[in-house]
XYZ file of C-alpha atoms in Angstrom:
564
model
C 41.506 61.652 145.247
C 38.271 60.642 144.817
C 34.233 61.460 144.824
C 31.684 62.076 147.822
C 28.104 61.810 148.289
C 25.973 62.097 151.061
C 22.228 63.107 152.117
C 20.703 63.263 155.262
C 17.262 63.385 155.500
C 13.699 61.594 154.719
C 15.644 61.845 151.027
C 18.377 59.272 152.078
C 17.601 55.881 150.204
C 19.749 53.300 148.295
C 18.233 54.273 145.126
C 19.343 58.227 145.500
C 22.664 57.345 146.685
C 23.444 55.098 143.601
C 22.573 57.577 141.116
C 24.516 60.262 142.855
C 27.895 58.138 143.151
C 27.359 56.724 138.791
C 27.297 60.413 137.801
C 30.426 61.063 139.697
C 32.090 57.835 138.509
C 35.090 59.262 136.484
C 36.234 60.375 140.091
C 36.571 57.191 141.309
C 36.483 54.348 139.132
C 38.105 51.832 141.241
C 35.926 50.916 143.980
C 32.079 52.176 144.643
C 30.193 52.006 147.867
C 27.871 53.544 150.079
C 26.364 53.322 154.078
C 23.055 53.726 154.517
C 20.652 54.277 157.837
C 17.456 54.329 155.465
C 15.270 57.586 154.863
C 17.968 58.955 157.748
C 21.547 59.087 156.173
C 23.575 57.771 153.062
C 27.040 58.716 152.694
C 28.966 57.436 149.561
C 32.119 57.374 148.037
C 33.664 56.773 144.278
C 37.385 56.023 145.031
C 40.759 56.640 142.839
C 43.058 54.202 144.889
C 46.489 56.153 145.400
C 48.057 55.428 148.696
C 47.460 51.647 149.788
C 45.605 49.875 147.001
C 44.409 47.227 148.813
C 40.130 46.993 149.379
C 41.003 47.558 153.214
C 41.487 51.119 152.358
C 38.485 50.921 150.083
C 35.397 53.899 151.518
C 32.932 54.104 152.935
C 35.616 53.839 155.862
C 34.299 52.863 159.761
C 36.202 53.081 162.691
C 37.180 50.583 165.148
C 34.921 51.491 167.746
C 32.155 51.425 164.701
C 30.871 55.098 165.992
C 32.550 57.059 163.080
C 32.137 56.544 159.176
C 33.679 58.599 156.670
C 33.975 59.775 153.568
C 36.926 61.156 152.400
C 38.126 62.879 149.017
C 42.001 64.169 148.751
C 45.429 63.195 150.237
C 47.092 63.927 153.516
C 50.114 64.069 152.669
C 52.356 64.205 155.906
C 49.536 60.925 157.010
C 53.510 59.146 158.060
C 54.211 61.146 160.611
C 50.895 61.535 162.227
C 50.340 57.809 161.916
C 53.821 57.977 164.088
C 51.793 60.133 166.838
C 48.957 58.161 166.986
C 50.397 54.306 167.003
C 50.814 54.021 170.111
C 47.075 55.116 170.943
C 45.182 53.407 167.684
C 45.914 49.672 165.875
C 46.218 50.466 162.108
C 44.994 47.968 159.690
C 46.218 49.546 156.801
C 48.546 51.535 155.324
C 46.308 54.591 153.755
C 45.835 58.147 155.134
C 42.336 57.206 155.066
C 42.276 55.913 158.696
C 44.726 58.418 159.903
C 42.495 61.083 159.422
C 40.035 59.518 160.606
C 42.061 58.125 164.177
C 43.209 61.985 163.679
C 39.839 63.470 164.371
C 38.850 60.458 166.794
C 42.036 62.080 168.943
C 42.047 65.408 168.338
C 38.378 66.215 167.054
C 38.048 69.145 164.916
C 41.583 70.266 166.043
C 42.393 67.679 163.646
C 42.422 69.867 160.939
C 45.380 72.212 161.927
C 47.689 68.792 162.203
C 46.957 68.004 158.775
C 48.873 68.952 155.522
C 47.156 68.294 152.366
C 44.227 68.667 149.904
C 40.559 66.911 151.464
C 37.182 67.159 151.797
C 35.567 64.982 153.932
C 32.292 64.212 155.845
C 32.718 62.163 159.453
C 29.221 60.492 160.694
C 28.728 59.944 164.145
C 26.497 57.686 165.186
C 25.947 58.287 168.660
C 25.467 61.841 168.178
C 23.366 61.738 164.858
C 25.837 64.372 164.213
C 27.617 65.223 160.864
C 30.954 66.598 160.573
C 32.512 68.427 156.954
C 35.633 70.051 156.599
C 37.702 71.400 153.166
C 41.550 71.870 152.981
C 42.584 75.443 153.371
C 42.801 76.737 149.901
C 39.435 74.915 148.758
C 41.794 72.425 146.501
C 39.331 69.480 147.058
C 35.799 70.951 146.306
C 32.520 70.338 148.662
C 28.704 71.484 147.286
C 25.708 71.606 149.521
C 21.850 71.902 149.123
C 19.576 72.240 152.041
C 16.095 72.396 152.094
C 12.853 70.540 153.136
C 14.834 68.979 155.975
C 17.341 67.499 153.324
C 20.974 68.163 153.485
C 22.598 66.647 150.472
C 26.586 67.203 149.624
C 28.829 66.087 147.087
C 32.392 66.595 144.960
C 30.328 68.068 142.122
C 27.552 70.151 141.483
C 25.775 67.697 138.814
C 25.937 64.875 141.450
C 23.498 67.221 143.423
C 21.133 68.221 140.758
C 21.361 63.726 140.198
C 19.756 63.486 143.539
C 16.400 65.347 142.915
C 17.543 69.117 143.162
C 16.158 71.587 140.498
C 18.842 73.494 138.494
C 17.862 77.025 138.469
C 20.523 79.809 137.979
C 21.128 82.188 140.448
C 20.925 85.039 138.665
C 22.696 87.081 140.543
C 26.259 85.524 140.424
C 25.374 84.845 136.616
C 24.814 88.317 136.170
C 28.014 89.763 137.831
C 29.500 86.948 135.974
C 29.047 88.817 132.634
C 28.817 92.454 133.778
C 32.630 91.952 135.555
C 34.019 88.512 135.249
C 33.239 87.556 139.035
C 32.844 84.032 139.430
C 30.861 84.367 142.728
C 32.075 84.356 146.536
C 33.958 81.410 147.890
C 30.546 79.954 149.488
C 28.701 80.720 146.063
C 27.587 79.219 142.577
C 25.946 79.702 139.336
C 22.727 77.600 140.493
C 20.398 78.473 143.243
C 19.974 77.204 146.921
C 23.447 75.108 145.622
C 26.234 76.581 148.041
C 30.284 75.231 148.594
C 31.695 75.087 152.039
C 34.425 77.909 151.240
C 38.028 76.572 151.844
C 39.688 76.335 155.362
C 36.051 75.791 156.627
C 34.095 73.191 158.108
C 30.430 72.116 158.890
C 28.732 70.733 161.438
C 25.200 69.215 160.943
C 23.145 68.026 163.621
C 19.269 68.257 164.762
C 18.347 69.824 161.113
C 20.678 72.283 161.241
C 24.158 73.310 160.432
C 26.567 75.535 161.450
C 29.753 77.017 159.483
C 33.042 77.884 160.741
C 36.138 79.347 159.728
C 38.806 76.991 161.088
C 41.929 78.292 159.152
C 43.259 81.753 159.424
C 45.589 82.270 156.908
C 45.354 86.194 158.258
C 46.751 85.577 161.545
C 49.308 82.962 160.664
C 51.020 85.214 158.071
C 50.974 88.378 160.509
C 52.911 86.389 162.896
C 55.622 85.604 160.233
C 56.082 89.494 159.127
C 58.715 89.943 161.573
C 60.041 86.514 161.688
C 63.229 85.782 159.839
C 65.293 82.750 159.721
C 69.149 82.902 159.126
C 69.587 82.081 155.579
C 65.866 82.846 154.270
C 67.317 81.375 150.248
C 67.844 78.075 152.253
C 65.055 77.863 154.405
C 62.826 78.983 151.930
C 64.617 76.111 149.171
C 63.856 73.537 151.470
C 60.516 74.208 152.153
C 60.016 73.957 148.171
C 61.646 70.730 148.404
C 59.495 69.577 151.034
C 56.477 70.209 149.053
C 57.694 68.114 146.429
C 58.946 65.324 148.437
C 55.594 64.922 149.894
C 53.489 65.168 146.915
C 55.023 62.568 145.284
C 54.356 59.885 148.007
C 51.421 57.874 145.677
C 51.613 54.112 145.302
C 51.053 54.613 141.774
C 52.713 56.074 139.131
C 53.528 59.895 139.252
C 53.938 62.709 136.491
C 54.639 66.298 135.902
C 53.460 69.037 133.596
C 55.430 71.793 131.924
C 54.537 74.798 130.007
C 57.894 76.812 129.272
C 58.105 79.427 132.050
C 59.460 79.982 135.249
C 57.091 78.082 137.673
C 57.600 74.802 135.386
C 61.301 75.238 135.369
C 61.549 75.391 139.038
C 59.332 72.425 139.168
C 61.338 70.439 137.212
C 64.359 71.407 139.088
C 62.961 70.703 141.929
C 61.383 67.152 140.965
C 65.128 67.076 139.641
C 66.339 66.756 143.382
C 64.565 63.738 144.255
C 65.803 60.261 145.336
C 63.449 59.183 142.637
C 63.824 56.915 139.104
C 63.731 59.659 137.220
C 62.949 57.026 133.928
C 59.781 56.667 135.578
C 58.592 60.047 135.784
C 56.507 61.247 132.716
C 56.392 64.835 131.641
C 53.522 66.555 130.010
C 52.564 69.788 127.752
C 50.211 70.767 125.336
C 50.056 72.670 121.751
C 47.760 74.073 119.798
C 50.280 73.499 116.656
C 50.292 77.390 116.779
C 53.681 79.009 117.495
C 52.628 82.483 118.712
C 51.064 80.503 121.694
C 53.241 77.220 121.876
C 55.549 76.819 124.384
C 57.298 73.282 123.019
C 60.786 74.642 122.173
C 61.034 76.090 125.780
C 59.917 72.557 127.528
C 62.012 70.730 124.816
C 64.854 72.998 126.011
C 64.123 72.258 129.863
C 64.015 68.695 129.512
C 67.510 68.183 128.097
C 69.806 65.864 129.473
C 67.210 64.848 131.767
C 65.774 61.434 131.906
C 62.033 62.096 131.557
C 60.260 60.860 129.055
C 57.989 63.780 127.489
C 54.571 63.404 126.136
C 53.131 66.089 124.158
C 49.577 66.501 123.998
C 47.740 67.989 120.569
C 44.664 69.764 120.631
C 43.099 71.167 117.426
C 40.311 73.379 116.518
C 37.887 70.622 115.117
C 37.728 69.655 119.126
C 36.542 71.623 120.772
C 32.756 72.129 120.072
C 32.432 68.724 121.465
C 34.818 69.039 124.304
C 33.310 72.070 125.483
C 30.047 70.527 125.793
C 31.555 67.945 127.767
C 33.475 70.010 129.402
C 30.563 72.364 130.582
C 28.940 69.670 131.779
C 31.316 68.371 134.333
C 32.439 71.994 135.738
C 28.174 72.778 135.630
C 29.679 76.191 135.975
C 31.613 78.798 133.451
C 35.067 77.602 133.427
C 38.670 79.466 131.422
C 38.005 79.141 127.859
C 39.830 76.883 125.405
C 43.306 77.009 127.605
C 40.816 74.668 129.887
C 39.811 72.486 127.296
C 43.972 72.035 125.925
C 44.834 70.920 129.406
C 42.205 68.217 129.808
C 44.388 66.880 127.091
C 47.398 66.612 129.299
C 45.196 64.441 131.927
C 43.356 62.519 128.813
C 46.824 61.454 128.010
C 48.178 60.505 131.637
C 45.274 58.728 132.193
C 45.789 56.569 128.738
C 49.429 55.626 129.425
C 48.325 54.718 133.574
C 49.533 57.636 135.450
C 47.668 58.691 138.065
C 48.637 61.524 139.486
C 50.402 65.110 137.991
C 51.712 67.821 139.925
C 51.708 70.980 138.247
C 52.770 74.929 139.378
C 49.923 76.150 140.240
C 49.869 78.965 143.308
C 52.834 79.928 142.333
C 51.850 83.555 140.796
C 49.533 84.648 143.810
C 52.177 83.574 146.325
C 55.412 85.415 145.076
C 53.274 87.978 143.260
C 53.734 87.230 139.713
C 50.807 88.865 137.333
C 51.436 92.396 135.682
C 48.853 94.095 137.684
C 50.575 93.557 141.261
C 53.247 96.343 139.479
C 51.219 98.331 137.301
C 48.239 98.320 139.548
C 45.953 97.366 137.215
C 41.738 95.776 137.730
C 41.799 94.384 134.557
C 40.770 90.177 135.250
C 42.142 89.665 131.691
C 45.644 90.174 131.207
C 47.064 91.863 127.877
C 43.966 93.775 126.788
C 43.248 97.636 126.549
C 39.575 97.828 126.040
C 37.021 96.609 128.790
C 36.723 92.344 128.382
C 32.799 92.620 129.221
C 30.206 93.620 126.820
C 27.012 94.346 129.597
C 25.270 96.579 126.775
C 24.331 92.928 125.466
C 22.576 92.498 128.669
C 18.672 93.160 129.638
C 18.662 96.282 131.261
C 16.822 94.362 134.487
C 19.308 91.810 134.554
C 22.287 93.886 134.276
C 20.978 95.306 137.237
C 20.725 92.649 139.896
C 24.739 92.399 139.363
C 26.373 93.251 142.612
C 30.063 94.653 142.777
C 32.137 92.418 144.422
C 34.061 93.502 147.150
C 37.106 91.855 148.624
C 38.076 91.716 152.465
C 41.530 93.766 152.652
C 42.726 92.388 155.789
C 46.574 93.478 155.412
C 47.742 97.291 155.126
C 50.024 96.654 152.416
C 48.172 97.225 149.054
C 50.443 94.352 147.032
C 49.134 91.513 150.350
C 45.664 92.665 149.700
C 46.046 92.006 146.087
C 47.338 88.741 147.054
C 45.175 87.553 149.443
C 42.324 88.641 146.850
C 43.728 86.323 144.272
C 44.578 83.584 146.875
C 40.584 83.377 148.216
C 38.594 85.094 146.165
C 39.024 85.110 142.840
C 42.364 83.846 140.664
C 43.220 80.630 143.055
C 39.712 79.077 143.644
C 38.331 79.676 139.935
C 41.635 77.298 138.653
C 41.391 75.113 141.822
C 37.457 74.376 140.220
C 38.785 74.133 136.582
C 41.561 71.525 137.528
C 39.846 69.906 139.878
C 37.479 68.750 136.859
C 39.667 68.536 134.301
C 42.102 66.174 136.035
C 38.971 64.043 137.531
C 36.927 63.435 134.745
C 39.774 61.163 133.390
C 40.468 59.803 137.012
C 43.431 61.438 137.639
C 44.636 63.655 140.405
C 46.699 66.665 140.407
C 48.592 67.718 142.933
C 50.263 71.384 143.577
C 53.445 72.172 145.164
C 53.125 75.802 145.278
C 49.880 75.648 147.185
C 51.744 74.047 150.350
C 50.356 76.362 152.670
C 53.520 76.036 155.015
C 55.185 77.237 151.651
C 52.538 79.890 151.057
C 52.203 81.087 154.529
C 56.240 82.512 154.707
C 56.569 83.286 151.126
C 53.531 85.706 151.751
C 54.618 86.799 154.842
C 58.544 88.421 153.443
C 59.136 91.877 152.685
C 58.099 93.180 149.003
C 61.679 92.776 148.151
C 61.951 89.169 148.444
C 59.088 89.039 145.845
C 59.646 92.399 143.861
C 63.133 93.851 143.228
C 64.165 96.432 140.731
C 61.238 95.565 138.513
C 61.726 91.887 138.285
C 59.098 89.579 139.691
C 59.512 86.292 142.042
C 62.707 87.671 142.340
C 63.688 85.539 145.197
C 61.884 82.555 143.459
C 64.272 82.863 140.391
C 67.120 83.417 142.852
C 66.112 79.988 143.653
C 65.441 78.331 140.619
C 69.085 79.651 139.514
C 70.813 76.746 141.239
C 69.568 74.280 139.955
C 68.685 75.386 136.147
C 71.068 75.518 133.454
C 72.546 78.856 133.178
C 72.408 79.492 129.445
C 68.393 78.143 130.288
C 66.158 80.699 127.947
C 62.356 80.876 129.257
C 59.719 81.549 127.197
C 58.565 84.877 127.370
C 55.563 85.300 129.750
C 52.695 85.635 127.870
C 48.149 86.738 128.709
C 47.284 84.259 126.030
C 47.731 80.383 125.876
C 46.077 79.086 123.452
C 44.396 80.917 119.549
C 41.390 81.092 121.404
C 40.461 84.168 119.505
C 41.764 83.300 116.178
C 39.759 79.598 116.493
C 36.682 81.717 117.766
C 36.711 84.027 115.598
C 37.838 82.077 111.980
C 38.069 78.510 112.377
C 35.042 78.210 114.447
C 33.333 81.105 113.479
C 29.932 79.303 112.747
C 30.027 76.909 115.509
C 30.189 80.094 117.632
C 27.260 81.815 115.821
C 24.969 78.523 116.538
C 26.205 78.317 120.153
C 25.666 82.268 120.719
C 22.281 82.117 119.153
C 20.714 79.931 121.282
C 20.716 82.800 123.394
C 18.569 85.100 121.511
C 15.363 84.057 122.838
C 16.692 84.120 126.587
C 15.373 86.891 128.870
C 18.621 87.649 130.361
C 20.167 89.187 126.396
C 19.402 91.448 123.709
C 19.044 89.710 120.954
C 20.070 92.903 118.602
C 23.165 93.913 120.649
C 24.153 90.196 120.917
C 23.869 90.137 117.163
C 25.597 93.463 117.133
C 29.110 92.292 119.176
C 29.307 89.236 117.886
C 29.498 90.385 114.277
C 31.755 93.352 115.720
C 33.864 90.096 116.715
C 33.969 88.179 113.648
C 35.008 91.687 111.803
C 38.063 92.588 113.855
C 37.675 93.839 117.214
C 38.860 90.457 118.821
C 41.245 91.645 120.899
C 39.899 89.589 123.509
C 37.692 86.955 123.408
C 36.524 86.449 126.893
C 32.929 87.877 126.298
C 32.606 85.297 123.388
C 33.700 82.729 125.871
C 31.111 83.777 128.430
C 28.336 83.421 125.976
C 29.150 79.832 125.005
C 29.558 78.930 128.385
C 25.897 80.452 128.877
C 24.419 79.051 125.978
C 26.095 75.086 127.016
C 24.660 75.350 130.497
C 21.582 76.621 130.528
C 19.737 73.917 127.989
């Protein structure tokens, strides 16, 4: 996993280039470099080394025939077996997935993409053509920004690397007002900052004569309607060993590889899982955080997990005192709202990893939106924030102009089953690539990279696909996933009790923090987007009691750290 950079244009100079790859440098902080075809094209890449640490895997990476360069942030995971289908066409100088995706798309072109299983974003220059080539993994797990304008295409791995290059940072006021009037964080191709765009997941671009053109390449609809009537012989099994596929591949790394648990049911079953491999088990590290609070720590439950099993377990602490300078750092490597305090406790989990030299973390994500695991896929509830009776969003606060501009969102519903629609929302629209973008920074700004499982889209794809039944039985939810996990856990195993809240968000927000959170909140008094006496208003309404959620409070601090 890494960082990428590129513009093309009258913009593209060494200088530019430079100052783009040093602000993403915690991506990549083992090797920096950059091509250049001055005032034409500059591509340039920050690299984490992971598979084949040697500098002949180092990026930017050109191809034998020196027509194709490329820049390339992710892993390809099953890069083994297509190196075996291309060997006997291509002479491989090293041993990274790095030039088997790029031999891939010198074979297969764009078709490439369908061959490949991981997490990437990448950019391909061709030469010949003066052509430019994009494409992003299929859930969006590696992110991809763009800005075009003036004849300038810039792109990069983060949105701040962008605004580096010369671009103004001006919000787009529309996604910042739906943002507060119902928790949308913006379309898959959107962001908080205007003319900034992301090539949505399972999409690519192609840019050539000072233009571009987007397409879909992944259909995640038609792949999953050709599995509704397709049923293997022992669907437990089959489905079993595509879990422990997943996790075979994921932990192919050349460098050391870690877990993290909280104390439910997807961390269990990861830990089982990991449990199964030919691996030294001594030299797997586990992770978890605590907030020292034990309405919201899940410790005893991980502690519980772990025993009699040989990894070593590292828990990391996060305390009130924190987070005012966290989340300033914080905000400004996600340069976009991101979840609250629960965010800022698992940065601590990659702080750590990174301290004691592991590089990468899988973690059990997806897991939820696959095999339908929130509250509101049985009680049918809209409600973004789980656990809460009264509305999370406080628009009254907002300028009556403002509030207006928000659009309702509306989601494609391309399945007739409600419960697939609700999925597939959560998969591409909003619960998936909102904690893709939080993780994505979290884990990079300590240069580490996190890998999930449960995202597999092989795994995805037929887990989707099976009857409500396999996901939904008598009340109980991933039934067929606990069915699973049953074989391998301990039986007298006690989860902890699935819960809305992580962390004391609201408690820290509202007591322990409580003037940190006035001084934050009134920076926003004199903006044109609030009113300053309704502001006032909730926020002592807040402090006084009605804290049953916090997310509105969250929303304004996020405001109030971006927008200086």
């Amino acid at each position: 996993m890494c960082g990428i950079a590129g513009i093309i244009g009258s913009k593209a100079n060494k200088a530019t280039i430079l100052q783009m790859l040093d602000s993403q440098k915690h991506r990549g902080p083992d090797f920096t470099d950059f091509y250049i075809e001055e005032n034409r094209l500059a591509l340039g890449h920050n690299r984490l080394s992971i598979i084949d640490l040697s500098n002949n895997a180092n990026q930017p990476f050109t191809s034998d025939c020196g027509n194709f360069v490329m820049v390339f942030n992710g892993e390809i995971y099953n890069y083994i077996e297509l190196k075996k289908e291309l060997q006997s066409r291509y002479l491989f100088k090293t041993q990274s997935d790095t030039e088997v995706l790029l031999n891939a798309y010198k074979e297969w072109g764009k078709s490439c993409l369908d061959k490949l299983n991981g997490m990437f974003a990448f950019a391909i220059w061709n030469k010949k053509e003066q052509s430019l080539f994009v494409a992003r993994d299929r859930f969006g797990v590696k992110p991809l920004y763009y800005h075009f304008e003036d004849s300038n295409f810039r792109f990069a791995s983060e949105i701040k690397t962008i605004f580096t290059s010369g671009v103004e940072k001006v919000p787009n006021d529309t996604v910042w007002s739906s943002f507060f009037s119902e928790g949308s964080y913006g379309l898959p191709n959107e962001t908080f900052w205007k003319n900034i765009q992301q090539l949505p997941g399972g999409h690519c671009l192609t840019f050539k004569d000072n233009a571009f053109q987007i397409e879909k390449w992944y259909s995640f609809e038609n792949r999953t309607q050709n599995l509704f009537h397709h049923f293997e012989k022992n669907e437990e099994e089959y489905i079993t060993n595509l879990l422990l596929k997943a996790i075979n591949l994921r932990f192919r790394a050349d460098v050391p590889v870690g877990f993290n648990l909280s104390g439910g049911l997807d961390s269990s079953t990861l830990l089982a899982l990991i449990d199964q491999q030919n691996i030294d088990k001594s030299a797997v590290e586990a992770f978890t955080f605590v907030t020292n609070d034990e309405r919201y720590d899940e410790l005893i439950w991980v502690k519980s997990m772990l025993e009699n099993r040989n990894f070593n377990l590292n828990v990391c602490e996060l305390t009130a005192h924190e987070i005012p300078d966290l989340s300033l750092k914080m905000a400004q490597h996600q340069m976009e709202p991101y979840g609250g305090i629960p965010t800022i406790a698992y940065s601590k989990i990659f702080q750590a990893a990174s301290q004691k030299g592991v590089k990468v973390l899988l973690d059990g994500q997806g897991s939820d939106e696959a095999w339908a695991g929130y509250d509101y896929y049985l009680n049918n509830s809209q409600s973004i924030v789980q656990g809460v009776t009264k509305s999370p969003f406080r628009t009254q606060v907002l300028d009556a102009e403002f509030a207006h501009i928000s659009q309702k969102t509306v989601y494609e519903k391309p399945f007739e089953d409600p419960l697939l629609n609700l999925q597939y929302r959560d998969l591409f629209y909003t619960k998936i690539p909102r904690a893709l973008r939080f993780n994505d920074r979290v884990s990079m700004l300590y240069g580490t990279e996190l890998r999930e499982p449960f995202l597999d889209f092989e795994l995805v794809e037929y887990v989707f696909s099976r009857p409500t039944n396999f996901k939904i039985q008598n009340g109980v939810q991933k039934w067929m996933l606990r069915k699973i996990a049953e074989k391998f856990l301990q039986k007298d195993l006690v989860l902890a009790p699935k819960r809305p809240l992580q962390t004391p968000q609201r408690e820290w927000l509202s007591e322990d923090l409580k003037e940190w959170v006035r001084e934050e909140v009134a920076t926003l008094y004199q903006h044109n987007w609030f009113n300053k006496k309704e502001l006032e208003t909730e926020l002592n309404g807040f402090f006084n009691g009605d804290n049953q959620s916090s997310f509105h409070i969250w929303q304004w601090i996020n405001a109030a750290q971006l927008l200086k």
